[in-house]
mmCIF file of C-alpha atoms and ligand atoms in Angstrom:
data_model
loop_
_atom_site.group_PDB
_atom_site.id
_atom_site.type_symbol
_atom_site.label_atom_id
_atom_site.label_comp_id
_atom_site.label_asym_id
_atom_site.label_seq_id
_atom_site.Cartn_x
_atom_site.Cartn_y
_atom_site.Cartn_z
ATOM 1 C CA MET G 16 79.602 78.477 122.024
ATOM 2 C CA THR G 17 80.104 76.412 125.116
ATOM 3 C CA ASP G 18 79.556 72.748 125.830
ATOM 4 C CA ASP G 19 76.685 73.245 128.272
ATOM 5 C CA LEU G 20 74.253 73.999 125.446
ATOM 6 C CA SER G 21 72.141 71.180 124.078
ATOM 7 C CA ARG G 22 72.763 69.796 120.612
ATOM 8 C CA ARG G 23 69.693 71.508 119.160
ATOM 9 C CA THR G 24 71.051 74.886 120.219
ATOM 10 C CA ARG G 25 74.537 74.072 118.960
ATOM 11 C CA LEU G 26 73.069 73.086 115.567
ATOM 12 C CA VAL G 27 71.767 76.631 115.201
ATOM 13 C CA HIS G 28 74.518 78.765 116.747
ATOM 14 C CA THR G 29 77.933 77.137 117.144
ATOM 15 C CA GLY G 30 80.727 78.476 114.986
ATOM 16 C CA THR G 31 78.981 81.645 113.871
ATOM 17 C CA ARG G 32 81.434 84.484 113.211
ATOM 18 C CA ARG G 33 79.908 87.879 112.539
ATOM 19 C CA SER G 34 81.677 90.481 110.451
ATOM 20 C CA GLN G 35 81.687 94.198 111.318
ATOM 21 C CA TYR G 36 78.252 94.460 109.629
ATOM 22 C CA GLY G 37 76.523 92.199 112.137
ATOM 23 C CA GLU G 38 74.795 90.098 109.476
ATOM 24 C CA MET G 39 72.194 87.595 110.772
ATOM 25 C CA ALA G 40 72.772 84.799 108.263
ATOM 26 C CA GLU G 41 76.383 83.635 108.074
ATOM 27 C CA ALA G 42 78.417 85.512 105.468
ATOM 28 C CA ILE G 43 79.668 83.593 102.457
ATOM 29 C CA PHE G 44 83.340 84.452 102.122
ATOM 30 C CA LEU G 45 83.503 83.541 98.456
ATOM 31 C CA THR G 46 87.188 84.261 98.075
ATOM 32 C CA GLN G 47 90.165 82.085 97.157
ATOM 33 C CA GLY G 48 92.591 84.059 99.285
ATOM 34 C CA PHE G 49 93.208 86.771 101.861
ATOM 35 C CA ALA G 50 95.175 90.031 101.734
ATOM 36 C CA TYR G 51 97.957 90.757 104.218
ATOM 37 C CA ALA G 52 98.528 94.221 105.687
ATOM 38 C CA SER G 53 102.284 93.865 105.277
ATOM 39 C CA ALA G 54 104.983 91.513 104.084
ATOM 40 C CA GLU G 55 105.763 90.836 107.734
ATOM 41 C CA GLN G 56 102.175 89.757 108.374
ATOM 42 C CA ALA G 57 102.252 87.411 105.370
ATOM 43 C CA GLU G 58 105.489 85.861 106.635
ATOM 44 C CA ALA G 59 104.096 85.445 110.160
ATOM 45 C CA ARG G 60 100.898 83.835 108.894
ATOM 46 C CA PHE G 61 102.808 81.265 106.831
ATOM 47 C CA ILE G 62 104.860 80.374 109.919
ATOM 48 C CA ALA G 63 101.756 79.849 112.084
ATOM 49 C CA ALA G 64 98.233 81.002 111.226
ATOM 50 C CA GLY G 65 96.002 81.696 114.233
ATOM 51 C CA PRO G 66 92.470 80.307 114.411
ATOM 52 C CA GLU G 67 90.981 83.466 112.849
ATOM 53 C CA GLU G 68 93.732 83.897 110.268
ATOM 54 C CA PHE G 69 93.427 82.505 106.768
ATOM 55 C CA ILE G 70 95.862 82.103 103.884
ATOM 56 C CA TYR G 71 94.189 80.353 100.980
ATOM 57 C CA ALA G 72 90.790 78.679 100.617
ATOM 58 C CA ARG G 73 92.329 75.274 99.958
ATOM 59 C CA TYR G 74 93.729 75.507 103.528
ATOM 60 C CA GLY G 75 90.722 77.117 105.198
ATOM 61 C CA ASN G 76 88.091 79.843 104.866
ATOM 62 C CA PRO G 77 85.910 81.653 107.429
ATOM 63 C CA THR G 78 82.615 80.212 106.133
ATOM 64 C CA VAL G 79 84.113 76.735 105.970
ATOM 65 C CA ARG G 80 85.555 77.190 109.479
ATOM 66 C CA MET G 81 82.090 78.091 110.799
ATOM 67 C CA PHE G 82 80.788 74.815 109.379
ATOM 68 C CA GLU G 83 83.720 72.832 110.786
ATOM 69 C CA ASP G 84 83.222 74.281 114.261
ATOM 70 C CA ARG G 85 79.483 73.624 114.192
ATOM 71 C CA MET G 86 79.976 70.073 112.921
ATOM 72 C CA ALA G 87 82.581 69.312 115.622
ATOM 73 C CA ALA G 88 80.197 70.668 118.270
ATOM 74 C CA VAL G 89 77.382 68.469 116.965
ATOM 75 C CA GLU G 90 79.536 65.334 116.770
ATOM 76 C CA GLY G 91 81.258 66.052 120.097
ATOM 77 C CA THR G 92 84.823 66.028 118.768
ATOM 78 C CA GLU G 93 87.487 68.668 119.373
ATOM 79 C CA ASP G 94 87.722 69.654 115.727
ATOM 80 C CA ALA G 95 86.608 68.882 112.173
ATOM 81 C CA PHE G 96 87.862 69.317 108.610
ATOM 82 C CA ALA G 97 85.348 69.922 105.816
ATOM 83 C CA THR G 98 85.869 68.325 102.419
ATOM 84 C CA ALA G 99 84.509 68.572 98.887
ATOM 85 C CA SER G 100 82.520 65.334 99.195
ATOM 86 C CA GLY G 101 81.961 62.389 101.493
ATOM 87 C CA MET G 102 84.490 60.392 99.508
ATOM 88 C CA ALA G 103 87.113 63.133 99.915
ATOM 89 C CA ALA G 104 86.543 62.762 103.675
ATOM 90 C CA VAL G 105 86.872 58.949 103.643
ATOM 91 C CA ASN G 106 89.899 59.044 101.345
ATOM 92 C CA GLY G 107 91.468 61.935 103.267
ATOM 93 C CA ALA G 108 91.032 60.319 106.677
ATOM 94 C CA LEU G 109 92.573 57.026 105.529
ATOM 95 C CA MET G 110 95.316 58.237 103.172
ATOM 96 C CA ALA G 111 96.441 60.926 105.611
ATOM 97 C CA MET G 112 97.228 58.395 108.338
ATOM 98 C CA LEU G 113 98.398 55.338 106.372
ATOM 99 C CA ARG G 114 101.701 54.462 104.811
ATOM 100 C CA ALA G 115 103.213 51.451 103.039
ATOM 101 C CA GLY G 116 103.474 48.466 105.349
ATOM 102 C CA ASP G 117 100.425 49.400 107.431
ATOM 103 C CA HIS G 118 97.555 46.977 107.906
ATOM 104 C CA VAL G 119 93.851 47.885 107.782
ATOM 105 C CA VAL G 120 90.802 45.812 108.671
ATOM 106 C CA ALA G 121 87.509 46.916 107.129
ATOM 107 C CA SER G 122 83.963 45.703 107.080
ATOM 108 C CA ARG G 123 82.973 44.175 103.735
ATOM 109 C CA ALA G 124 79.538 45.809 103.686
ATOM 110 C CA LEU G 125 80.623 49.249 102.484
ATOM 111 C CA PHE G 126 79.335 51.970 100.187
ATOM 112 C CA GLY G 127 80.703 51.147 96.694
ATOM 113 C CA SER G 128 83.300 53.939 96.574
ATOM 114 C CA CYS G 129 84.495 53.183 100.134
ATOM 115 C CA LEU G 130 85.009 49.567 99.081
ATOM 116 C CA TYR G 131 86.972 50.780 96.031
ATOM 117 C CA ILE G 132 89.340 52.761 98.283
ATOM 118 C CA VAL G 133 90.066 49.870 100.643
ATOM 119 C CA GLU G 134 90.125 47.111 97.992
ATOM 120 C CA GLU G 135 91.724 48.872 95.019
ATOM 121 C CA ILE G 136 93.568 52.028 96.095
ATOM 122 C CA LEU G 137 95.167 51.274 99.482
ATOM 123 C CA PRO G 138 96.835 48.012 98.312
ATOM 124 C CA ARG G 139 98.457 49.945 95.413
ATOM 125 C CA PHE G 140 100.413 51.911 98.005
ATOM 126 C CA GLY G 141 101.519 48.898 100.010
ATOM 127 C CA VAL G 142 98.745 48.968 102.608
ATOM 128 C CA GLN G 143 97.504 45.492 103.398
ATOM 129 C CA VAL G 144 93.734 45.261 103.810
ATOM 130 C CA ASP G 145 91.630 42.458 105.281
ATOM 131 C CA LEU G 146 87.860 42.529 104.857
ATOM 132 C CA VAL G 147 85.579 41.001 107.487
ATOM 133 C CA ASP G 148 81.891 40.531 108.140
ATOM 134 C CA GLY G 149 81.416 43.692 110.223
ATOM 135 C CA THR G 150 78.701 42.117 112.361
ATOM 136 C CA ASP G 151 80.924 39.189 113.438
ATOM 137 C CA LEU G 152 83.187 40.182 116.354
ATOM 138 C CA ALA G 153 85.141 36.920 116.074
ATOM 139 C CA GLN G 154 86.216 37.955 112.562
ATOM 140 C CA TRP G 155 87.364 41.376 113.793
ATOM 141 C CA ARG G 156 89.303 39.689 116.622
ATOM 142 C CA ALA G 157 90.980 37.271 114.214
ATOM 143 C CA ALA G 158 91.910 39.960 111.668
ATOM 144 C CA VAL G 159 93.198 42.763 113.938
ATOM 145 C CA ARG G 160 96.855 42.260 114.931
ATOM 146 C CA PRO G 161 99.820 44.281 116.169
ATOM 147 C CA GLY G 162 100.644 46.507 113.183
ATOM 148 C CA THR G 163 96.993 47.099 112.351
ATOM 149 C CA ARG G 164 96.913 50.857 111.972
ATOM 150 C CA ALA G 165 93.186 51.394 111.363
ATOM 151 C CA VAL G 166 89.831 49.674 111.314
ATOM 152 C CA PHE G 167 87.136 51.097 109.055
ATOM 153 C CA PHE G 168 83.396 50.443 108.884
ATOM 154 C CA GLU G 169 80.012 52.030 108.318
ATOM 155 C CA THR G 170 78.152 52.067 111.629
ATOM 156 C CA VAL G 171 75.002 51.092 109.711
ATOM 157 C CA SER G 172 75.717 49.565 106.329
ATOM 158 C CA ASN G 173 74.266 50.480 102.972
ATOM 159 C CA PRO G 174 71.877 49.125 101.733
ATOM 160 C CA THR G 175 71.192 46.173 104.041
ATOM 161 C CA LEU G 176 71.337 48.252 107.260
ATOM 162 C CA GLU G 177 73.588 45.914 109.217
ATOM 163 C CA VAL G 178 74.696 47.441 112.505
ATOM 164 C CA VAL G 179 78.328 47.243 113.648
ATOM 165 C CA ASP G 180 78.939 47.101 117.410
ATOM 166 C CA ILE G 181 81.069 50.246 117.666
ATOM 167 C CA ALA G 182 82.162 49.836 121.301
ATOM 168 C CA ALA G 183 83.151 46.179 120.845
ATOM 169 C CA VAL G 184 85.082 46.769 117.608
ATOM 170 C CA ALA G 185 86.776 49.824 119.148
ATOM 171 C CA ALA G 186 87.909 47.734 122.138
ATOM 172 C CA ILE G 187 89.444 45.146 119.779
ATOM 173 C CA ALA G 188 91.121 47.849 117.668
ATOM 174 C CA HIS G 189 92.435 49.878 120.589
ATOM 175 C CA ALA G 190 93.929 46.803 122.250
ATOM 176 C CA ALA G 191 96.098 46.429 119.128
ATOM 177 C CA GLY G 192 96.901 50.146 118.947
ATOM 178 C CA ALA G 193 94.720 50.761 115.869
ATOM 179 C CA LEU G 194 92.585 53.835 115.229
ATOM 180 C CA VAL G 195 88.850 53.446 114.616
ATOM 181 C CA VAL G 196 87.523 55.255 111.539
ATOM 182 C CA ALA G 197 83.719 55.130 111.345
ATOM 183 C CA ASP G 198 81.428 56.318 108.557
ATOM 184 C CA ASN G 199 78.282 57.344 110.416
ATOM 185 C CA VAL G 200 76.098 58.579 107.539
ATOM 186 C CA PHE G 201 73.082 56.351 108.131
ATOM 187 C CA ALA G 202 72.903 56.798 111.920
ATOM 188 C CA THR G 203 73.531 60.584 111.625
ATOM 189 C CA PRO G 204 75.176 62.500 114.502
ATOM 190 C CA LEU G 205 71.753 62.622 116.172
ATOM 191 C CA PHE G 206 71.158 58.935 116.765
ATOM 192 C CA THR G 207 74.575 57.394 117.469
ATOM 193 C CA ASP G 208 77.240 59.083 119.584
ATOM 194 C CA THR G 209 79.973 57.392 117.599
ATOM 195 C CA GLN G 210 82.977 59.081 119.180
ATOM 196 C CA ALA G 211 81.651 58.424 122.699
ATOM 197 C CA LEU G 212 81.414 54.716 121.790
ATOM 198 C CA GLY G 213 85.117 54.683 120.896
ATOM 199 C CA ALA G 214 85.507 55.895 117.314
ATOM 200 C CA ASP G 215 88.620 58.049 116.908
ATOM 201 C CA VAL G 216 87.661 59.505 113.548
ATOM 202 C CA VAL G 217 84.049 59.948 112.402
ATOM 203 C CA VAL G 218 83.391 60.769 108.750
ATOM 204 C CA TYR G 219 80.213 61.980 107.094
ATOM 205 C CA SER G 220 79.012 62.564 103.598
ATOM 206 C CA THR G 221 77.209 65.841 104.288
ATOM 207 C CA THR G 222 75.612 65.414 100.854
ATOM 208 C CA LYS G 223 73.093 63.263 102.721
ATOM 209 C CA HIS G 224 71.242 64.460 105.836
ATOM 210 C CA VAL G 225 73.317 67.568 106.598
ATOM 211 C CA ASP G 226 72.426 69.294 103.340
ATOM 212 C CA GLY G 227 69.300 67.174 103.245
ATOM 213 C CA GLN G 228 67.869 69.030 100.294
ATOM 214 C CA GLY G 229 69.832 67.500 97.436
ATOM 215 C CA ARG G 230 71.795 70.634 96.574
ATOM 216 C CA ALA G 231 75.500 70.037 97.077
ATOM 217 C CA LEU G 232 78.207 67.446 97.668
ATOM 218 C CA GLY G 233 80.145 67.726 100.893
ATOM 219 C CA GLY G 234 81.964 65.778 103.556
ATOM 220 C CA VAL G 235 83.583 66.195 106.940
ATOM 221 C CA ILE G 236 86.162 64.464 109.136
ATOM 222 C CA CYS G 237 85.455 64.845 112.874
ATOM 223 C CA ALA G 238 88.243 63.905 115.304
ATOM 224 C CA SER G 239 90.669 65.147 117.944
ATOM 225 C CA ARG G 240 92.410 68.463 117.258
ATOM 226 C CA ALA G 241 95.704 66.589 116.848
ATOM 227 C CA PHE G 242 94.281 64.246 114.205
ATOM 228 C CA VAL G 243 92.431 66.983 112.319
ATOM 229 C CA ARG G 244 95.172 69.604 112.274
ATOM 230 C CA LYS G 245 98.334 67.458 112.324
ATOM 231 C CA THR G 246 97.270 64.421 110.267
ATOM 232 C CA ALA G 247 94.224 65.229 108.097
ATOM 233 C CA GLU G 248 94.792 68.907 107.324
ATOM 234 C CA PRO G 249 98.348 68.625 105.928
ATOM 235 C CA TYR G 250 97.196 65.886 103.546
ATOM 236 C CA LEU G 251 93.976 67.605 102.503
ATOM 237 C CA LYS G 252 95.324 71.128 102.146
ATOM 238 C CA HIS G 253 98.055 69.932 99.794
ATOM 239 C CA THR G 254 95.915 67.506 97.778
ATOM 240 C CA GLY G 255 92.948 69.804 97.180
ATOM 241 C CA GLY G 256 89.871 68.193 98.699
ATOM 242 C CA ALA G 257 88.621 71.448 100.270
ATOM 243 C CA MET G 258 84.929 72.298 100.671
ATOM 244 C CA SER G 259 83.832 75.425 98.805
ATOM 245 C CA PRO G 260 82.647 78.395 100.922
ATOM 246 C CA PHE G 261 79.283 78.379 99.171
ATOM 247 C CA THR G 262 78.823 74.696 99.983
ATOM 248 C CA ALA G 263 79.810 75.375 103.602
ATOM 249 C CA TRP G 264 77.071 78.003 103.768
ATOM 250 C CA LEU G 265 74.490 75.531 102.413
ATOM 251 C CA MET G 266 75.658 72.969 104.979
ATOM 252 C CA LEU G 267 75.411 75.523 107.818
ATOM 253 C CA LYS G 268 71.809 76.204 106.797
ATOM 254 C CA GLY G 269 71.227 72.452 106.609
ATOM 255 C CA LEU G 270 72.520 71.902 110.145
ATOM 256 C CA GLU G 271 70.025 74.438 111.534
ATOM 257 C CA THR G 272 67.113 72.194 110.510
ATOM 258 C CA LEU G 273 68.896 68.817 110.768
ATOM 259 C CA ASP G 274 67.258 67.743 114.011
ATOM 260 C CA LEU G 275 63.721 68.584 112.870
ATOM 261 C CA ARG G 276 64.100 67.057 109.422
ATOM 262 C CA VAL G 277 65.853 63.855 110.471
ATOM 263 C CA ARG G 278 63.416 63.151 113.315
ATOM 264 C CA ALA G 279 60.388 63.698 111.050
ATOM 265 C CA GLN G 280 61.862 61.549 108.278
ATOM 266 C CA THR G 281 62.808 58.855 110.801
ATOM 267 C CA ALA G 282 59.268 58.757 112.201
ATOM 268 C CA THR G 283 58.000 58.226 108.651
ATOM 269 C CA ALA G 284 60.622 55.554 107.839
ATOM 270 C CA GLY G 285 59.794 53.631 111.007
ATOM 271 C CA ARG G 286 56.079 53.785 110.348
ATOM 272 C CA LEU G 287 56.378 52.679 106.704
ATOM 273 C CA ALA G 288 58.825 49.883 107.545
ATOM 274 C CA ALA G 289 56.514 48.482 110.248
ATOM 275 C CA ALA G 290 53.431 48.759 108.028
ATOM 276 C CA LEU G 291 55.107 46.975 105.115
ATOM 277 C CA GLU G 292 56.169 43.930 107.132
ATOM 278 C CA GLY G 293 53.777 41.114 106.288
ATOM 279 C CA HIS G 294 52.504 42.742 103.079
ATOM 280 C CA PRO G 295 51.963 39.865 100.582
ATOM 281 C CA ALA G 296 54.251 41.472 97.937
ATOM 282 C CA VAL G 297 57.052 42.121 100.471
ATOM 283 C CA VAL G 298 59.465 39.278 101.278
ATOM 284 C CA ARG G 299 61.305 41.108 104.085
ATOM 285 C CA VAL G 300 61.846 44.562 105.518
ATOM 286 C CA LEU G 301 65.203 45.699 106.921
ATOM 287 C CA TYR G 302 65.110 48.497 109.483
ATOM 288 C CA PRO G 303 67.351 48.687 112.590
ATOM 289 C CA HIS G 304 64.557 49.393 115.077
ATOM 290 C CA LEU G 305 62.160 46.678 113.840
ATOM 291 C CA PRO G 306 62.136 43.640 116.171
ATOM 292 C CA SER G 307 62.749 41.436 113.095
ATOM 293 C CA HIS G 308 66.141 43.098 112.430
ATOM 294 C CA PRO G 309 68.956 40.551 113.025
ATOM 295 C CA GLN G 310 70.734 42.941 115.426
ATOM 296 C CA HIS G 311 67.703 44.545 116.925
ATOM 297 C CA ALA G 312 69.029 44.586 120.506
ATOM 298 C CA LEU G 313 72.314 46.193 119.431
ATOM 299 C CA ALA G 314 70.477 48.698 117.234
ATOM 300 C CA ARG G 315 68.271 49.713 120.191
ATOM 301 C CA ARG G 316 71.314 50.070 122.429
ATOM 302 C CA GLN G 317 73.497 51.958 119.977
ATOM 303 C CA MET G 318 70.960 54.026 118.019
ATOM 304 C CA GLU G 319 68.457 56.342 119.627
ATOM 305 C CA ALA G 320 66.206 55.850 116.585
ATOM 306 C CA GLY G 321 66.253 53.691 113.465
ATOM 307 C CA GLY G 322 67.137 56.360 110.898
ATOM 308 C CA THR G 323 65.571 57.715 107.730
ATOM 309 C CA VAL G 324 66.247 54.707 105.486
ATOM 310 C CA PHE G 325 64.753 51.228 105.304
ATOM 311 C CA SER G 326 65.178 48.494 102.713
ATOM 312 C CA LEU G 327 62.591 46.040 101.511
ATOM 313 C CA GLU G 328 62.788 42.967 99.357
ATOM 314 C CA VAL G 329 59.813 42.789 97.051
ATOM 315 C CA ALA G 330 58.445 39.632 95.426
ATOM 316 C CA GLY G 331 59.346 38.853 91.822
ATOM 317 C CA GLY G 332 63.090 39.670 91.920
ATOM 318 C CA LYS G 333 64.402 42.362 89.567
ATOM 319 C CA GLU G 334 61.169 42.483 87.510
ATOM 320 C CA GLY G 335 59.109 42.947 90.663
ATOM 321 C CA ALA G 336 61.468 45.646 91.927
ATOM 322 C CA PHE G 337 61.375 47.516 88.618
ATOM 323 C CA ARG G 338 57.565 47.354 88.486
ATOM 324 C CA PHE G 339 57.485 48.728 92.031
ATOM 325 C CA LEU G 340 59.937 51.576 91.300
ATOM 326 C CA ASN G 341 58.204 52.526 88.050
ATOM 327 C CA GLY G 342 54.811 52.470 89.782
ATOM 328 C CA LEU G 343 55.679 55.039 92.463
ATOM 329 C CA ARG G 344 54.296 58.545 91.944
ATOM 330 C CA ILE G 345 55.817 60.413 94.912
ATOM 331 C CA ALA G 346 59.090 58.701 95.738
ATOM 332 C CA THR G 347 61.662 59.496 93.048
ATOM 333 C CA ILE G 348 64.026 56.958 91.486
ATOM 334 C CA SER G 349 67.479 58.314 92.318
ATOM 335 C CA ASN G 350 70.447 57.377 94.499
ATOM 336 C CA ASN G 351 70.842 60.031 97.165
ATOM 337 C CA LEU G 352 69.473 59.479 100.678
ATOM 338 C CA GLY G 353 68.523 61.635 103.637
ATOM 339 C CA ASP G 354 66.859 64.085 101.242
ATOM 340 C CA SER G 355 63.662 66.013 101.994
ATOM 341 C CA ARG G 356 62.164 64.160 99.018
ATOM 342 C CA SER G 357 61.584 60.426 99.318
ATOM 343 C CA ILE G 358 64.036 58.524 97.124
ATOM 344 C CA VAL G 359 63.878 54.926 96.006
ATOM 345 C CA THR G 360 66.927 52.998 94.766
ATOM 346 C CA HIS G 361 67.516 49.544 93.251
ATOM 347 C CA PRO G 362 71.046 48.810 94.573
ATOM 348 C CA ALA G 363 71.724 45.665 92.484
ATOM 349 C CA THR G 364 71.484 47.560 89.179
ATOM 350 C CA THR G 365 72.822 50.963 90.278
ATOM 351 C CA THR G 366 74.956 51.655 93.377
ATOM 352 C CA HIS G 367 76.211 48.061 93.625
ATOM 353 C CA GLN G 368 76.178 47.156 89.914
ATOM 354 C CA ARG G 369 80.015 47.063 89.869
ATOM 355 C CA LEU G 370 80.056 44.044 92.214
ATOM 356 C CA SER G 371 79.765 40.481 90.942
ATOM 357 C CA GLU G 372 76.480 38.704 91.548
ATOM 358 C CA ALA G 373 78.247 36.471 94.077
ATOM 359 C CA ALA G 374 79.612 39.488 95.967
ATOM 360 C CA ARG G 375 76.169 41.080 95.974
ATOM 361 C CA GLY G 376 74.670 37.833 97.213
ATOM 362 C CA ALA G 377 77.193 37.667 100.061
ATOM 363 C CA LEU G 378 76.109 41.167 101.115
ATOM 364 C CA GLY G 379 72.403 40.317 100.925
ATOM 365 C CA ILE G 380 71.841 42.602 97.918
ATOM 366 C CA THR G 381 69.273 40.443 96.178
ATOM 367 C CA PRO G 382 67.598 41.319 92.837
ATOM 368 C CA GLY G 383 64.372 42.209 94.676
ATOM 369 C CA LEU G 384 66.025 44.524 97.234
ATOM 370 C CA VAL G 385 64.894 48.158 97.194
ATOM 371 C CA ARG G 386 66.240 50.972 99.385
ATOM 372 C CA PHE G 387 63.769 53.595 100.499
ATOM 373 C CA SER G 388 64.892 56.943 101.930
ATOM 374 C CA ALA G 389 61.911 58.591 103.610
ATOM 375 C CA GLY G 390 61.466 62.296 102.919
ATOM 376 C CA LEU G 391 59.382 65.022 104.474
ATOM 377 C CA GLU G 392 56.170 64.279 102.578
ATOM 378 C CA ASP G 393 52.981 63.319 104.438
ATOM 379 C CA PRO G 394 53.507 59.687 105.551
ATOM 380 C CA ASP G 395 49.906 58.822 104.634
ATOM 381 C CA ASP G 396 50.535 59.942 101.050
ATOM 382 C CA LEU G 397 53.738 57.890 100.946
ATOM 383 C CA MET G 398 51.987 54.796 102.330
ATOM 384 C CA ALA G 399 49.207 55.093 99.744
ATOM 385 C CA ASP G 400 51.805 55.542 96.984
ATOM 386 C CA ILE G 401 53.815 52.495 98.109
ATOM 387 C CA THR G 402 50.683 50.332 98.498
ATOM 388 C CA ALA G 403 49.502 51.255 94.994
ATOM 389 C CA ALA G 404 52.932 50.486 93.508
ATOM 390 C CA LEU G 405 53.166 47.138 95.338
ATOM 391 C CA ALA G 406 49.828 46.151 93.799
ATOM 392 C CA LEU G 407 51.512 46.340 90.352
ATOM 393 C CA ILE G 408 54.060 43.595 91.150
HETATM 394 C C1 LIG L 523 77.101 58.792 100.096
HETATM 395 C C2 LIG L 523 78.006 58.078 100.990
HETATM 396 C C3 LIG L 523 79.390 58.273 100.897
HETATM 397 C C4 LIG L 523 80.016 59.153 99.855
HETATM 398 O O1 LIG L 523 79.643 60.490 99.951
HETATM 399 P P1 LIG L 523 79.667 61.514 98.721
HETATM 400 O O2 LIG L 523 79.255 62.808 99.342
HETATM 401 O O3 LIG L 523 78.714 60.995 97.692
HETATM 402 O O4 LIG L 523 81.059 61.549 98.191
HETATM 403 C C5 LIG L 523 80.195 57.581 101.795
HETATM 404 N N1 LIG L 523 79.677 56.756 102.712
HETATM 405 C C6 LIG L 523 78.341 56.543 102.828
HETATM 406 C C7 LIG L 523 77.828 55.618 103.878
HETATM 407 C C8 LIG L 523 77.462 57.196 101.969
HETATM 408 O O5 LIG L 523 76.146 56.981 102.080
#
């Protein structure tokens, strides 16, 4: 499909390959490998496989390729590589490009497993990592130096929803010759055009909004064709982080409804966040498009909408938060986000439990902080549910 189509059309059609049967829904090529017509054909394919030629599902598969093409078209990059999970995408993007002696600068406010990769794994292989406050451009400027190979950050951080100025950080990184790797899960490809703002590599956990129905783990690396096929693919195809064809099919179906789901969930999140500000049992609400957000102007500039997730600090610390979580009838206590079902999470005791209390404090993850991922339920029902649960604090 060509570039002149709008994103909503690309979400439905791009990448589709029909077999000789003309099936409407994309076929699931649930096969590990592919037969060759002759020994000569096998030899030729191992020398150079064409775009419609496959060898082994760890390297590529037609259903997975459909998803990669559609994801690249949605993100606006030349190509994409699908992975078994979001973490396989983050790990693959970084490990594929880095080697001993390289220097990386990363934002401190990262998803727990992302922090583990930059703090624990990369240094084991001789990669030097400096962590900065991602919202402070002076810290990025001071940390990036000649020899910095990559900068890494979440465009909107989890769970405190800090917004990193992508264009400004990219300018600092590019001046030093570093690549910009951005995890854009919270902003989704709909609300922030991350690659247009200067990111060289954009990674997603497709477990979140792309599937959006809590069914499967997945991830994707979106970047230039050279990065995807010459840097990421050789690493990933030999280390085994491939997405399964069945998962790719689920993700293709997810993309078809992504725009509708994410916009509806975002409208609900924005409405709930605004309504909860000033509630007597709520200390603060964090949501990028609320005027009270510390980087509200940047969030308005960089994000078309505020996203499907907001965080709130309830009164009464951990006890208050637990009473609130246990009092909800509709929103489920779990740790996914971007799901069609509303999900509520207590980061301090679950996703960020591994961190010390001091480290949590530095990231603003207080005992009363609760993350709320708005689903597709009726927002009035959700508001009534939240109000009733807040009354129990
Ligand atoms: C969930 C998440 C990941 C990890 O994705 P998985 O699919 O769980 O491996 C990485 N980054 C962010 C911002 C996430 O929310």
